[in-house]
Amino acid sequence: MTENKNSITILDYFGQMRDSDLWFSFTRSPVIVASACVTLLYLIVTIFAPLIAPHDPFDLASIDLLDASLPPFWMDDGELRFILGTDDQGRDILSTIIYGSRISLFVGFASVIFSLILGVGLGLISGYVGGRLDAFIMRVADVQLSFPAILIALLVDGLARTLLPREHHDEVALYVLVFAIGISGWVQYARTVRGQTLVEKGKEYVQAARVIGIRKWTILLRHILPNVTGPVLVIATIHLAIAIITEATLSFLGVGVPPTTPSLGTLIRIGNDFLFSGEWWITIFPGVALVLLVLAVNLLGDWLRDALNPKLR
Amino acid sequence: MSNLTLLQINNLEIEFPSRKSVLRAVDNVSLCLEKGDILGIVGESGAGKSTVGNALIGLLEPPGQMTKGEIFLDGNRIDNLSDSEKQKIRGKEIGMIFQDPLTSLNPLQTIENQLVETINLHLELGENDARQRAVELLDQVGIPDPDVRVKQYPHQFSGGMRQRVVVALALCAEPNLIIADEPTTALDVSIQAQILDLMRGLCKQKQVGMVIITHDMGVIADITDRVAVMYRGRLVEHGATEKILGNPDHPYTQSLISAVPRPDIKLIRFPQVTYIEDVAEKNTEFDITEHWLGKPREYEAAPGPLVELKNISMRFTTKPAFLRKNRIFLDAVNNVSLDIHEGEVFGLVGESGSGKSTVARIICGLYTPVSGAINFAGTELTALKKQSDLDPFRKQMQMIFQDPYSSLNPRMRVLDIVAEPILFHQLAETRREVEIIVKDLLEHVGLGAQSAVRYPHEFSGGQRQRISIARALATRPRFLICDEPTSALDVSIQAQILNLLKDLQEELGLTMLFISHDLPVIRQMCDRVGVMKDGFLCEMKETEVLFENPEHEYTQHLLNLMPRLEGLSLEGLDMQPQPNQK
Amino acid sequence: MLAFILKRLLQSVVVMLTVALIAFALFRYVGDPINNMVGQDTTLEERAELKERLGLNDPFIIQFYRFVRDASVGEFGLSYQHRRPVKELIAERLPATLELALVSAILALAIGIPMGVYTALKRYGFLSRTFMTISLVGVSLPTFLIGILLILFFGVILRWLPTFGRGDVVEIGWWTSGFLTASGLKSLIMPSITLALFQMTLIMRLVRAEMLEVLRADFIKFARARGLPTRAVHFRHALKNTLVPVITITGLQLGSIIAFAIITESVFQWPGMGLLFIQAIGEVDIPVMAAYLVLIAFFFVVINMVVDILYFVVDPRLRVDKALVNGQ
């Protein structure tokens, strides 16, 4: 009987979703639907990269230097085996892009999650507890906010680089990068969540819960947290785009992921050296892949922000 | 159309197309106004009264559009003018006053700049004359030291003063017609009276016509000459104010007037209002004594008063600073002592900032007082330090809040909202039992059990307030605090909620603390009343005695400001026999 | 107001000291300064003696004091990589970065702010929608990729513009300027566009959002109801109220431009501080890193101070005088 009831509520949820303004504004805009599809495509392709990629660019046995610097298949000398051509080592560009997107997306998601947990946690505490702790957290946030995120990520990464010997560094480089980008992004979450928490805290449903006797931390988690998720979702989406760009930038500058596990940024950097010799495809295709991904995520974030903002309706 | 006719509206129709349907906000409304007359447009939320006002001045919010009708000002048709022609009329011919004085003025410009800018736009005066006129206008609207204050910025004025500036701005180009959209709703009673006096005086003196849009029968009775009653976009009745209020023809007007709380008579119940889309009164009657809700509670009767406040004081830090001497404090409650006896309804009345809500929040433990003691049923609550020691008392006292839109967690289903106190205090054995209790409660407050699976946003304000009541009753409290429970509601819904609270109080033998700024409501609900001002308790008496013989100067002042509402129809009212009625 | 500025000044000093502490810790404890100064064949005694002579055995606080004292006059020691005083290196590179940043900032603000205002006022216009779409693409294009694309088109394919360096510069005292020669100006075009484009789109979007927010305010509706012409409502009332947030944005963006100069300089081999810094990170050239860090922090602190003071000029609510807030 309970099962039956539950299934009804789930159906209700779907019904509500179909009726909701969010779903309506989603289906109304083909650009947004396309962006969602592109993002989804990236996720699927990168998760199943070993199954989908035509070649394994890191399997040294399968790489043949004779295949080096082949152009895309539609140009003279191009081969259908390598749709988007090969790089100077004979690696298939399409496959390196797929594996590179995998690294880029991993770093992007991981650092967003890191920022989100840190920022939402500190924001909730700051807003709900208030007092000196709040003042301290917000002071730190203010100072950090006056420095651009990319600079902070660069510094953290540079610091780790100088602290760790090179051979160790390559092993943990990916996680250092996640930490560096994550730590540079928490302020946005913390400030928004703090502001929202202050608003929600003053609302009467929180006072009603206190009158019932519900304890502080339960109120924070059960009542306030669910009501601050809307803005957090918007920030997280936009932050994902920023994190992917930041990672690509750091890798492009040569301080990101090690060349053994290239991300899109690394691929662009490697290809940049061949730009002048006319082998543009080595750098342009990873660039296009990067922009397409970031653009799709940005479009989603932009739409989400407008759709969730009641004032804009 | 006579020579005196200033404004004539014929068959006005305004539609708001939305994605699902077209909402007809105003439907076939015809009105007229003579010079120097004040016309009130009254109605509850969603009646379309503000839309009429916006249409008059040509500022309909998109996507709203006028689909039919014509508007004449001084015999000239104005609704079909071009945008730039309409813009010339605005300010020059028609002045507008909005509800919220705090946001109506540009914060970055001095009052002088805003006045002079408007004067220069419409009148051919030199720069110096315009400045002179700005000062005169401020003087006319009753702002002291106008030549000094004209140089100041809006944030340097209080709310009431800002509304005076807004009035001055609306009048500065000598328009023939003023439209005031809820001009006093955001203000306190005493300031409200001043602003209304000012507006009426200026209208009569300058022979300016005024359309005043309001939900408040008190405002209508106070200053209008004629009144138009709107309901769901339609004009249901239109005529001289005395006639409409004293002898309404239309059943909607009748029910609306019968729902208005009277300052001068005490009702047993408000009449059942028929013209509302909210839920009806509770439909399934069950014998309350047999039921879980009505069963005698296991608490012992308190020896003395149930709630006793001894010398309670509370202060807030309004400007925090590192050094103690630099902090600025607000003494919200000053040495307040009162007691509330078992089974009575005790009222606290006062203007905003008087500290009445703070007292309520101190009693239920939301604030810790700086000094003083609170006794509940003989136990000193202020001496209890541990949360868990307070829990048994929290179960006995619950609270209903003012704002129905923020007092329910929007992310929780009604079932979970009402179940939360039951689960927290472990009042039921199984989940199933909890659900049955919740459904009974919802039934009892007139919502019906099926509402349990819905979310708060699916309900109207009055319905949400019923959910709040159900939640407050879920722990079977003996003491219920109602903090302005109806001040955000329309008058007919207010009447229903007040009826419900009265019924529950009687059935369940509740003790109640009822807080309101609205004296007539207090008179309907309370056995005894305390009057608060600036954190002090001025006077405390039996309700009827207080209303008939106020002793404290401030109480007399408040009672004087109270809208008289004389001449309101008494038809259908269930009056209490009054021993001292003359 | 004076109290406010003093408070801000104090905060700035705290921020600078914190950054200096990080820079000092980097300098003193990351890697061994002695190792970087002497050759492989130096004996242990010689090292110990050098350590003593340089005061590296003194208590932490004294060493930190010396660091701050030296840093405040720009003294950061010798670069490990270049074997030259850091002060000289920075002084050489500073003009290149500042000229690039200046041109980009002017470009970004002069185009970004009007576009933001325009897209807010003509929200549903065709041109606005086009701008908004282009700006989303702009936000999605990483700075380095913009640079690469520009190089590919205008440098490699069309061969119109130089792809690296500053071109010919003119020395004015210790300052070197690329503004005065044709090749200097030509070299400036692509890097400054690269640096400005991302900031421009960001500024435009932020200004638009703020402007829309203000346009919804009640006092705008009231101004319209008084018959004020649309122009006056938009520019006298709305725009001025948008100014406060726009100042913040501008301040932050100026900071960003200096930070993003690192990327642009790296793409175009622009001989500025950013390139110096990125090379220092690669080579673990700690004195250069420390100096760059302190200098950048100083720039940011100054920008923030200016922003705070501008607030006072624009917003009368901050100049609040309690005595004037009367009751009824």
XYZ file of N, CA, C and O in Angstrom, chain B residues 104-252:
596
model
N 9.999 54.871 -2.968
C 9.460 55.724 -4.037
C 10.386 56.874 -4.429
O 10.152 57.530 -5.424
N 11.396 57.160 -3.598
C 12.264 58.299 -3.891
C 13.648 57.817 -4.313
O 14.156 56.818 -3.799
N 14.241 58.552 -5.240
C 15.588 58.213 -5.693
C 16.587 58.472 -4.563
O 16.740 59.615 -4.126
N 17.263 57.426 -4.086
C 18.120 57.581 -2.903
C 19.355 58.442 -3.138
O 19.965 58.901 -2.183
N 19.734 58.648 -4.386
C 20.987 59.348 -4.654
C 20.799 60.835 -4.956
O 21.748 61.523 -5.277
N 19.547 61.326 -4.913
C 19.333 62.745 -5.206
C 18.655 63.423 -4.037
O 17.843 62.827 -3.342
N 18.981 64.704 -3.861
C 18.331 65.437 -2.783
C 16.866 65.637 -3.120
O 16.459 65.560 -4.283
N 16.081 65.896 -2.072
C 14.656 66.167 -2.256
C 14.497 67.349 -3.208
O 13.646 67.343 -4.095
N 15.353 68.349 -3.015
C 15.272 69.543 -3.856
C 15.432 69.196 -5.336
O 14.635 69.606 -6.178
N 16.465 68.417 -5.633
C 16.692 68.041 -7.033
C 15.476 67.367 -7.633
O 15.090 67.652 -8.768
N 14.872 66.452 -6.871
C 13.750 65.706 -7.415
C 12.547 66.612 -7.605
O 11.815 66.502 -8.594
N 12.336 67.539 -6.654
C 11.207 68.464 -6.795
C 11.435 69.431 -7.953
O 10.574 69.606 -8.814
N 12.610 70.049 -7.963
C 12.891 71.069 -8.976
C 12.856 70.459 -10.369
O 12.325 71.051 -11.318
N 13.371 69.253 -10.488
C 13.360 68.571 -11.784
C 11.932 68.458 -12.313
O 11.657 68.765 -13.482
N 11.015 68.057 -11.431
C 9.632 67.878 -11.861
C 8.947 69.221 -12.116
O 8.198 69.376 -13.081
N 9.226 70.195 -11.238
C 8.598 71.518 -11.410
C 9.043 72.133 -12.734
O 8.224 72.604 -13.525
N 10.339 72.125 -12.987
C 10.861 72.713 -14.219
C 10.302 72.041 -15.460
O 10.141 72.664 -16.501
N 10.032 70.771 -15.324
C 9.522 70.025 -16.470
C 8.127 70.514 -16.859
O 7.813 70.630 -18.040
N 7.303 70.791 -15.850
C 5.897 71.066 -16.149
C 5.515 72.536 -16.078
O 4.574 72.957 -16.734
N 6.196 73.293 -15.225
C 5.802 74.698 -15.070
C 6.909 75.589 -15.614
O 8.085 75.260 -15.508
N 6.512 76.726 -16.146
C 7.508 77.635 -16.695
C 7.973 78.585 -15.608
O 7.540 79.720 -15.525
N 8.813 78.103 -14.766
C 9.351 78.928 -13.698
C 10.855 79.001 -13.871
O 11.471 78.114 -14.440
N 11.461 80.061 -13.349
C 12.920 80.124 -13.357
C 13.474 79.184 -12.309
O 12.753 78.648 -11.477
N 14.783 79.001 -12.369
C 15.447 78.091 -11.448
C 15.183 78.497 -9.984
O 14.860 77.667 -9.140
N 15.290 79.812 -9.718
C 15.108 80.273 -8.340
C 13.672 80.123 -7.873
O 13.410 79.728 -6.741
N 12.719 80.452 -8.767
C 11.323 80.308 -8.405
C 10.975 78.844 -8.147
O 10.188 78.524 -7.270
N 11.561 77.978 -8.956
C 11.302 76.546 -8.778
C 11.798 76.094 -7.405
O 11.120 75.355 -6.693
N 12.982 76.572 -7.021
C 13.506 76.221 -5.696
C 12.593 76.753 -4.599
O 12.317 76.082 -3.602
N 12.142 78.004 -4.822
C 11.247 78.621 -3.847
C 9.986 77.777 -3.698
O 9.522 77.492 -2.603
N 9.469 77.339 -4.837
C 8.235 76.555 -4.832
C 8.458 75.208 -4.121
O 7.577 74.719 -3.408
N 9.629 74.619 -4.326
C 9.934 73.343 -3.673
C 9.836 73.496 -2.156
O 9.239 72.664 -1.465
N 10.408 74.595 -1.654
C 10.365 74.831 -0.208
C 8.927 75.035 0.257
O 8.486 74.476 1.269
N 8.166 75.828 -0.527
C 6.764 76.070 -0.164
C 5.966 74.772 -0.105
O 5.164 74.552 0.797
N 6.226 73.911 -1.098
C 5.496 72.640 -1.147
C 5.781 71.807 0.092
O 4.874 71.240 0.694
N 7.040 71.742 0.477
C 7.394 70.971 1.667
C 6.684 71.558 2.881
O 6.232 70.823 3.760
N 6.595 72.863 2.906
C 5.903 73.517 4.004
C 4.423 73.122 3.994
O 3.848 72.798 5.025
N 3.831 73.138 2.802
C 2.413 72.790 2.677
C 2.112 71.370 3.140
O 1.051 71.110 3.677
N 3.030 70.438 2.876
C 2.763 69.056 3.290
C 3.222 68.821 4.725
O 3.264 67.687 5.195
N 3.555 69.898 5.420
C 3.780 69.784 6.856
C 5.148 69.287 7.255
O 5.291 68.580 8.254
N 6.179 69.607 6.475
C 7.526 69.227 6.879
C 8.176 70.423 7.566
O 8.272 71.502 6.980
N 8.574 70.283 8.829
C 9.185 71.396 9.543
C 10.546 71.767 8.951
O 11.214 70.903 8.347
N 10.971 72.993 9.112
C 12.237 73.510 8.567
C 12.401 73.176 7.097
O 13.413 72.587 6.698
N 11.445 73.505 6.258
C 11.516 73.058 4.859
C 12.766 73.550 4.136
O 13.304 72.846 3.284
N 13.247 74.765 4.504
C 14.398 75.286 3.744
C 15.671 74.515 4.058
O 16.604 74.501 3.255
N 15.724 73.866 5.225
C 16.886 73.030 5.539
C 16.708 71.639 4.950
O 17.584 71.092 4.283
N 15.514 71.102 5.161
C 15.314 69.692 4.813
C 15.256 69.467 3.305
O 15.477 68.359 2.828
N 14.963 70.518 2.549
C 14.879 70.357 1.108
C 16.228 69.963 0.520
O 16.320 69.317 -0.519
N 17.311 70.305 1.247
C 18.647 69.974 0.748
C 19.064 68.540 1.102
O 20.168 68.127 0.783
N 18.203 67.854 1.828
C 18.622 66.543 2.327
C 18.247 65.414 1.370
O 17.512 65.590 0.419
N 18.792 64.231 1.698
C 18.531 63.036 0.897
C 17.398 62.227 1.525
O 17.160 62.326 2.735
N 16.717 61.407 0.720
C 15.570 60.662 1.246
C 15.881 59.847 2.507
O 15.040 59.740 3.387
N 17.097 59.271 2.589
C 17.355 58.397 3.733
C 17.390 59.174 5.043
O 17.397 58.577 6.108
N 17.411 60.491 4.957
C 17.436 61.284 6.182
C 16.028 61.590 6.701
O 15.874 62.290 7.681
N 15.006 61.047 6.029
C 13.624 61.255 6.449
C 13.031 59.949 6.969
O 13.411 58.873 6.515
N 12.090 60.059 7.895
C 11.384 58.871 8.368
C 10.308 58.498 7.353
O 10.024 59.250 6.422
N 9.690 57.307 7.560
C 8.703 56.807 6.606
C 7.561 57.779 6.364
O 7.201 58.072 5.226
N 6.982 58.299 7.449
C 5.851 59.218 7.317
C 6.249 60.499 6.598
O 5.526 61.011 5.744
N 7.457 60.996 6.926
C 7.958 62.212 6.292
C 8.201 61.989 4.805
O 7.952 62.858 3.969
N 8.700 60.804 4.484
C 8.936 60.512 3.072
C 7.629 60.480 2.307
O 7.565 60.935 1.166
N 6.575 59.953 2.949
C 5.296 59.922 2.235
C 4.791 61.353 2.011
O 4.166 61.641 1.010
N 5.109 62.249 2.946
C 4.747 63.655 2.738
C 5.503 64.217 1.528
O 4.943 64.966 0.726
N 6.786 63.849 1.434
C 7.572 64.307 0.273
C 6.961 63.756 -1.015
O 6.853 64.468 -2.023
N 6.536 62.485 -0.962
C 5.920 61.885 -2.142
C 4.666 62.664 -2.526
O 4.427 62.947 -3.704
N 3.863 63.041 -1.531
C 2.667 63.841 -1.795
C 3.072 65.167 -2.445
O 2.474 65.595 -3.436
N 4.109 65.802 -1.900
C 4.582 67.069 -2.464
C 5.001 66.890 -3.918
O 4.685 67.713 -4.777
N 5.691 65.804 -4.206
C 6.131 65.538 -5.578
C 4.944 65.335 -6.505
O 4.956 65.770 -7.658
N 3.905 64.654 -6.004
C 2.736 64.412 -6.843
C 1.994 65.714 -7.115
O 1.353 65.875 -8.142
N 2.082 66.663 -6.159
C 1.321 67.903 -6.291
C 2.094 69.009 -6.983
O 1.528 70.051 -7.295
N 3.400 68.819 -7.224
C 4.233 69.977 -7.483
C 3.921 70.673 -8.803
O 4.212 71.843 -8.964
N 3.302 69.978 -9.771
C 2.970 70.665 -11.014
C 1.486 71.016 -11.064
O 0.933 71.242 -12.129
N 0.851 71.047 -9.894
C -0.562 71.395 -9.785
C -1.447 70.577 -10.708
O -2.154 71.133 -11.563
N -1.441 69.268 -10.554
C -2.333 68.443 -11.385
C -3.777 68.600 -10.925
O -4.035 69.038 -9.806
N -4.702 68.257 -11.799
C -6.117 68.337 -11.440
C -6.607 67.047 -10.809
O -7.671 67.014 -10.221
N -5.839 65.982 -11.039
C -6.276 64.675 -10.559
C -5.097 63.994 -9.875
O -3.972 64.027 -10.383
N -5.389 63.396 -8.723
C -4.353 62.628 -8.042
C -4.840 61.202 -7.876
O -6.000 60.968 -7.518
N -3.954 60.273 -8.186
C -4.283 58.870 -7.967
C -3.382 58.375 -6.852
O -2.156 58.494 -6.935
N -3.988 57.868 -5.792
C -3.191 57.389 -4.662
C -3.449 55.904 -4.492
O -4.579 55.493 -4.230
N -2.406 55.100 -4.700
C -2.555 53.649 -4.625
C -2.089 53.182 -3.248
O -0.896 53.130 -2.979
N -3.012 52.835 -2.382
C -2.726 52.401 -1.017
C -1.728 53.349 -0.338
O -0.683 52.921 0.147
N -2.042 54.626 -0.266
C -1.021 55.589 0.178
C -0.633 55.456 1.637
O 0.406 55.977 2.031
N -1.431 54.805 2.453
C -1.107 54.766 3.882
C -0.898 53.352 4.404
O -0.692 53.151 5.591
N -0.936 52.361 3.505
C -0.882 50.978 3.964
C 0.430 50.654 4.666
O 0.477 49.849 5.588
N 1.522 51.287 4.219
C 2.821 50.960 4.809
C 3.101 51.774 6.068
O 4.178 51.694 6.625
N 2.127 52.585 6.505
C 2.396 53.493 7.623
C 1.663 53.069 8.896
O 0.671 52.352 8.842
N 2.153 53.556 10.029
C 1.501 53.302 11.305
C 0.200 54.091 11.410
O 0.022 55.107 10.745
N -0.674 53.627 12.321
C -2.000 54.241 12.454
C -1.915 55.752 12.646
O -2.608 56.513 11.970
N -1.054 56.208 13.557
C -1.052 57.636 13.868
C -0.574 58.444 12.668
O -1.101 59.520 12.378
N 0.411 57.909 11.929
C 0.908 58.617 10.747
C -0.115 58.525 9.623
O -0.324 59.484 8.887
N -0.756 57.370 9.539
C -1.799 57.184 8.533
C -2.851 58.292 8.637
O -3.218 58.917 7.636
N -3.290 58.564 9.863
C -4.318 59.591 10.062
C -3.806 60.950 9.594
O -4.531 61.695 8.917
N -2.552 61.256 9.928
C -1.990 62.557 9.521
C -1.946 62.702 8.008
O -2.307 63.720 7.442
N -1.474 61.644 7.339
C -1.343 61.716 5.884
C -2.711 61.834 5.231
O -2.906 62.612 4.288
N -3.680 61.088 5.740
C -5.024 61.175 5.167
C -5.597 62.577 5.345
O -6.183 63.140 4.412
N -5.418 63.153 6.547
C -5.882 64.527 6.794
C -5.258 65.487 5.797
O -5.932 66.326 5.206
N -3.939 65.337 5.645
C -3.203 66.198 4.733
C -3.761 66.098 3.324
O -4.016 67.098 2.647
N -3.972 64.859 2.865
C -4.417 64.658 1.487
C -5.823 65.227 1.282
O -6.108 65.890 0.284
N -6.678 64.967 2.262
C -8.046 65.485 2.123
C -8.033 67.014 2.125
O -8.678 67.649 1.283
N -7.251 67.595 3.034
C -7.177 69.056 3.130
C -6.708 69.673 1.820
O -7.322 70.600 1.291
N -5.618 69.108 1.258
C -5.058 69.654 0.017
C -6.052 69.532 -1.130
O -6.187 70.434 -1.963
N -6.766 68.420 -1.176
C -7.732 68.186 -2.243
C -8.826 69.241 -2.223
O -9.187 69.810 -3.253
N -9.376 69.440 -1.021
C -10.494 70.367 -0.902
C -10.021 71.798 -1.163
O -10.681 72.566 -1.847
N -8.847 72.133 -0.631
C -8.337 73.486 -0.741
C -7.993 73.836 -2.186
O -8.280 74.915 -2.675
N -7.391 72.898 -2.907
C -6.958 73.176 -4.271
C -7.971 72.716 -5.305
O -7.702 72.773 -6.503
N -9.120 72.190 -4.839
C -10.155 71.683 -5.747
C -9.590 70.648 -6.733
O -9.795 70.722 -7.942
N -8.814 69.733 -6.180
C -8.215 68.670 -6.982
C -9.044 67.412 -6.783
O -9.502 67.133 -5.679
N -9.282 66.686 -7.848
C -9.967 65.413 -7.711
C -8.992 64.322 -7.317
O -7.828 64.366 -7.694
N -9.476 63.363 -6.520
C -8.548 62.310 -6.113
C -9.220 60.942 -6.208
O -10.374 60.776 -5.830
N -8.449 59.991 -6.748
C -8.891 58.597 -6.733
C -8.009 57.890 -5.742
O -6.779 57.899 -5.883
N -8.600 57.319 -4.707
C -7.793 56.647 -3.715
C -8.118 55.151 -3.742
O -9.276 54.754 -3.665
N -7.075 54.366 -3.947
C -7.255 52.931 -4.102
C -6.832 52.265 -2.806
O -5.710 52.485 -2.337
N -7.714 51.493 -2.197
C -7.352 50.918 -0.905
C -8.145 49.644 -0.638
O -9.176 49.390 -1.260
N -7.642 48.854 0.298
C -8.389 47.680 0.741
C -9.049 47.978 2.084
O -9.737 47.156 2.641
N -8.802 49.205 2.598
C -9.104 49.492 3.993
C -10.392 50.310 4.107
O -10.465 51.459 3.686
N -11.420 49.693 4.694
C -12.705 50.373 4.872
C -12.552 51.611 5.747
O -13.301 52.571 5.609
N -11.595 51.581 6.655
C -11.367 52.725 7.532
C -10.977 53.947 6.728
O -11.499 55.044 6.929
N -10.054 53.750 5.767
C -9.611 54.856 4.912
C -10.794 55.382 4.109
O -11.003 56.588 3.992
N -11.576 54.453 3.558
C -12.744 54.831 2.762
C -13.696 55.685 3.592
O -14.107 56.774 3.180
N -14.014 55.199 4.792
C -14.964 55.907 5.643
C -14.413 57.274 6.037
O -15.146 58.244 6.138
N -13.093 57.354 6.244
C -12.472 58.588 6.704
C -12.493 59.710 5.670
O -12.831 60.835 6.000
N -12.077 59.418 4.445
C -11.839 60.572 3.570
C -12.607 60.602 2.253
O -12.574 61.612 1.575
N -13.280 59.541 1.861
C -13.857 59.594 0.513
C -15.259 60.201 0.517
O -15.984 60.142 1.508
N -15.615 60.782 -0.638
C -16.971 61.274 -0.831
C -17.823 60.216 -1.519
O -18.989 60.059 -1.227
N -17.183 59.542 -2.444
C -17.887 58.481 -3.174
C -17.022 57.235 -3.154
O -15.805 57.314 -2.974
N -17.654 56.090 -3.344
C -16.873 54.868 -3.299
C -17.340 53.902 -4.378
O -18.523 53.858 -4.719
N -16.341 53.184 -4.956
C -16.640 52.145 -5.938
C -16.111 50.834 -5.377
O -14.971 50.774 -4.930
N -16.930 49.804 -5.368
C -16.511 48.516 -4.818
C -16.210 47.578 -5.967
O -17.037 47.394 -6.860
N -15.002 47.019 -5.962
C -14.628 46.094 -7.040
C -14.461 44.685 -6.504
O -14.023 44.477 -5.381
N -14.852 43.722 -7.325
C -14.688 42.323 -6.948
C -14.322 41.554 -8.211
O -15.069 41.581 -9.197
N -13.174 40.906 -8.187
C -12.727 40.097 -9.326
C -12.802 40.841 -10.656
O -13.345 40.334 -11.628
N -12.317 42.078 -10.672
C -12.258 42.820 -11.925
C -13.536 43.540 -12.291
O -13.542 44.325 -13.230
N -14.607 43.271 -11.561
C -15.881 43.927 -11.908
C -16.216 44.977 -10.874
O -15.849 44.869 -9.704
N -16.962 45.969 -11.328
C -17.451 46.987 -10.424
C -18.800 46.509 -9.919
O -19.730 46.348 -10.698
N -18.907 46.205 -8.628
C -20.178 45.662 -8.160
C -21.108 46.752 -7.641
O -22.321 46.612 -7.685
N -20.531 47.824 -7.129
C -21.390 48.876 -6.596
C -20.636 50.193 -6.625
O -19.420 50.232 -6.513
N -21.377 51.289 -6.739
C -20.753 52.574 -6.967
C -21.715 53.636 -6.482
O -22.869 53.645 -6.878
N -21.286 54.512 -5.584
C -22.213 55.529 -5.098
C -21.596 56.372 -4.005
O -20.391 56.305 -3.761
N -22.434 57.177 -3.349
C -21.953 58.017 -2.265
C -21.467 57.125 -1.125
O -22.062 56.067 -0.851
N -20.394 57.547 -0.458
C -19.778 56.704 0.557
C -20.776 56.329 1.662
O -20.881 55.159 2.037
N -21.534 57.330 2.132
C -22.485 57.058 3.214
C -23.479 55.971 2.834
O -23.758 55.070 3.617
N -23.967 56.082 1.627
C -24.980 55.126 1.157
C -24.395 53.707 1.070
O -24.954 52.746 1.581
N -23.218 53.605 0.436
C -22.630 52.279 0.223
C -22.285 51.635 1.563
O -22.547 50.452 1.785
N -21.694 52.396 2.458
C -21.281 51.801 3.727
C -22.481 51.522 4.624
O -22.516 50.523 5.334
N -23.465 52.425 4.583
C -24.588 52.280 5.505
C -25.676 51.364 5.005
O -26.317 50.671 5.794
N -25.835 51.310 3.688
C -26.962 50.538 3.179
C -26.604 49.917 1.833
O -27.146 50.279 0.798
N -25.676 48.977 1.852
C -25.202 48.415 0.580
C -26.268 47.557 -0.075
O -27.031 46.875 0.613
N -26.296 47.602 -1.400
C -27.277 46.808 -2.128
C -26.726 45.451 -2.524
O -27.391 44.438 -2.409
N -25.491 45.450 -3.020
C -24.946 44.216 -3.567
C -24.527 43.258 -2.446
O -23.965 43.696 -1.443
N -24.824 41.975 -2.616
C -24.466 41.019 -1.539
C -22.956 40.996 -1.237
O -22.576 40.792 -0.083
N -22.100 41.232 -2.261
C -20.665 41.222 -1.971
C -20.311 42.372 -1.035
O -19.599 42.195 -0.050
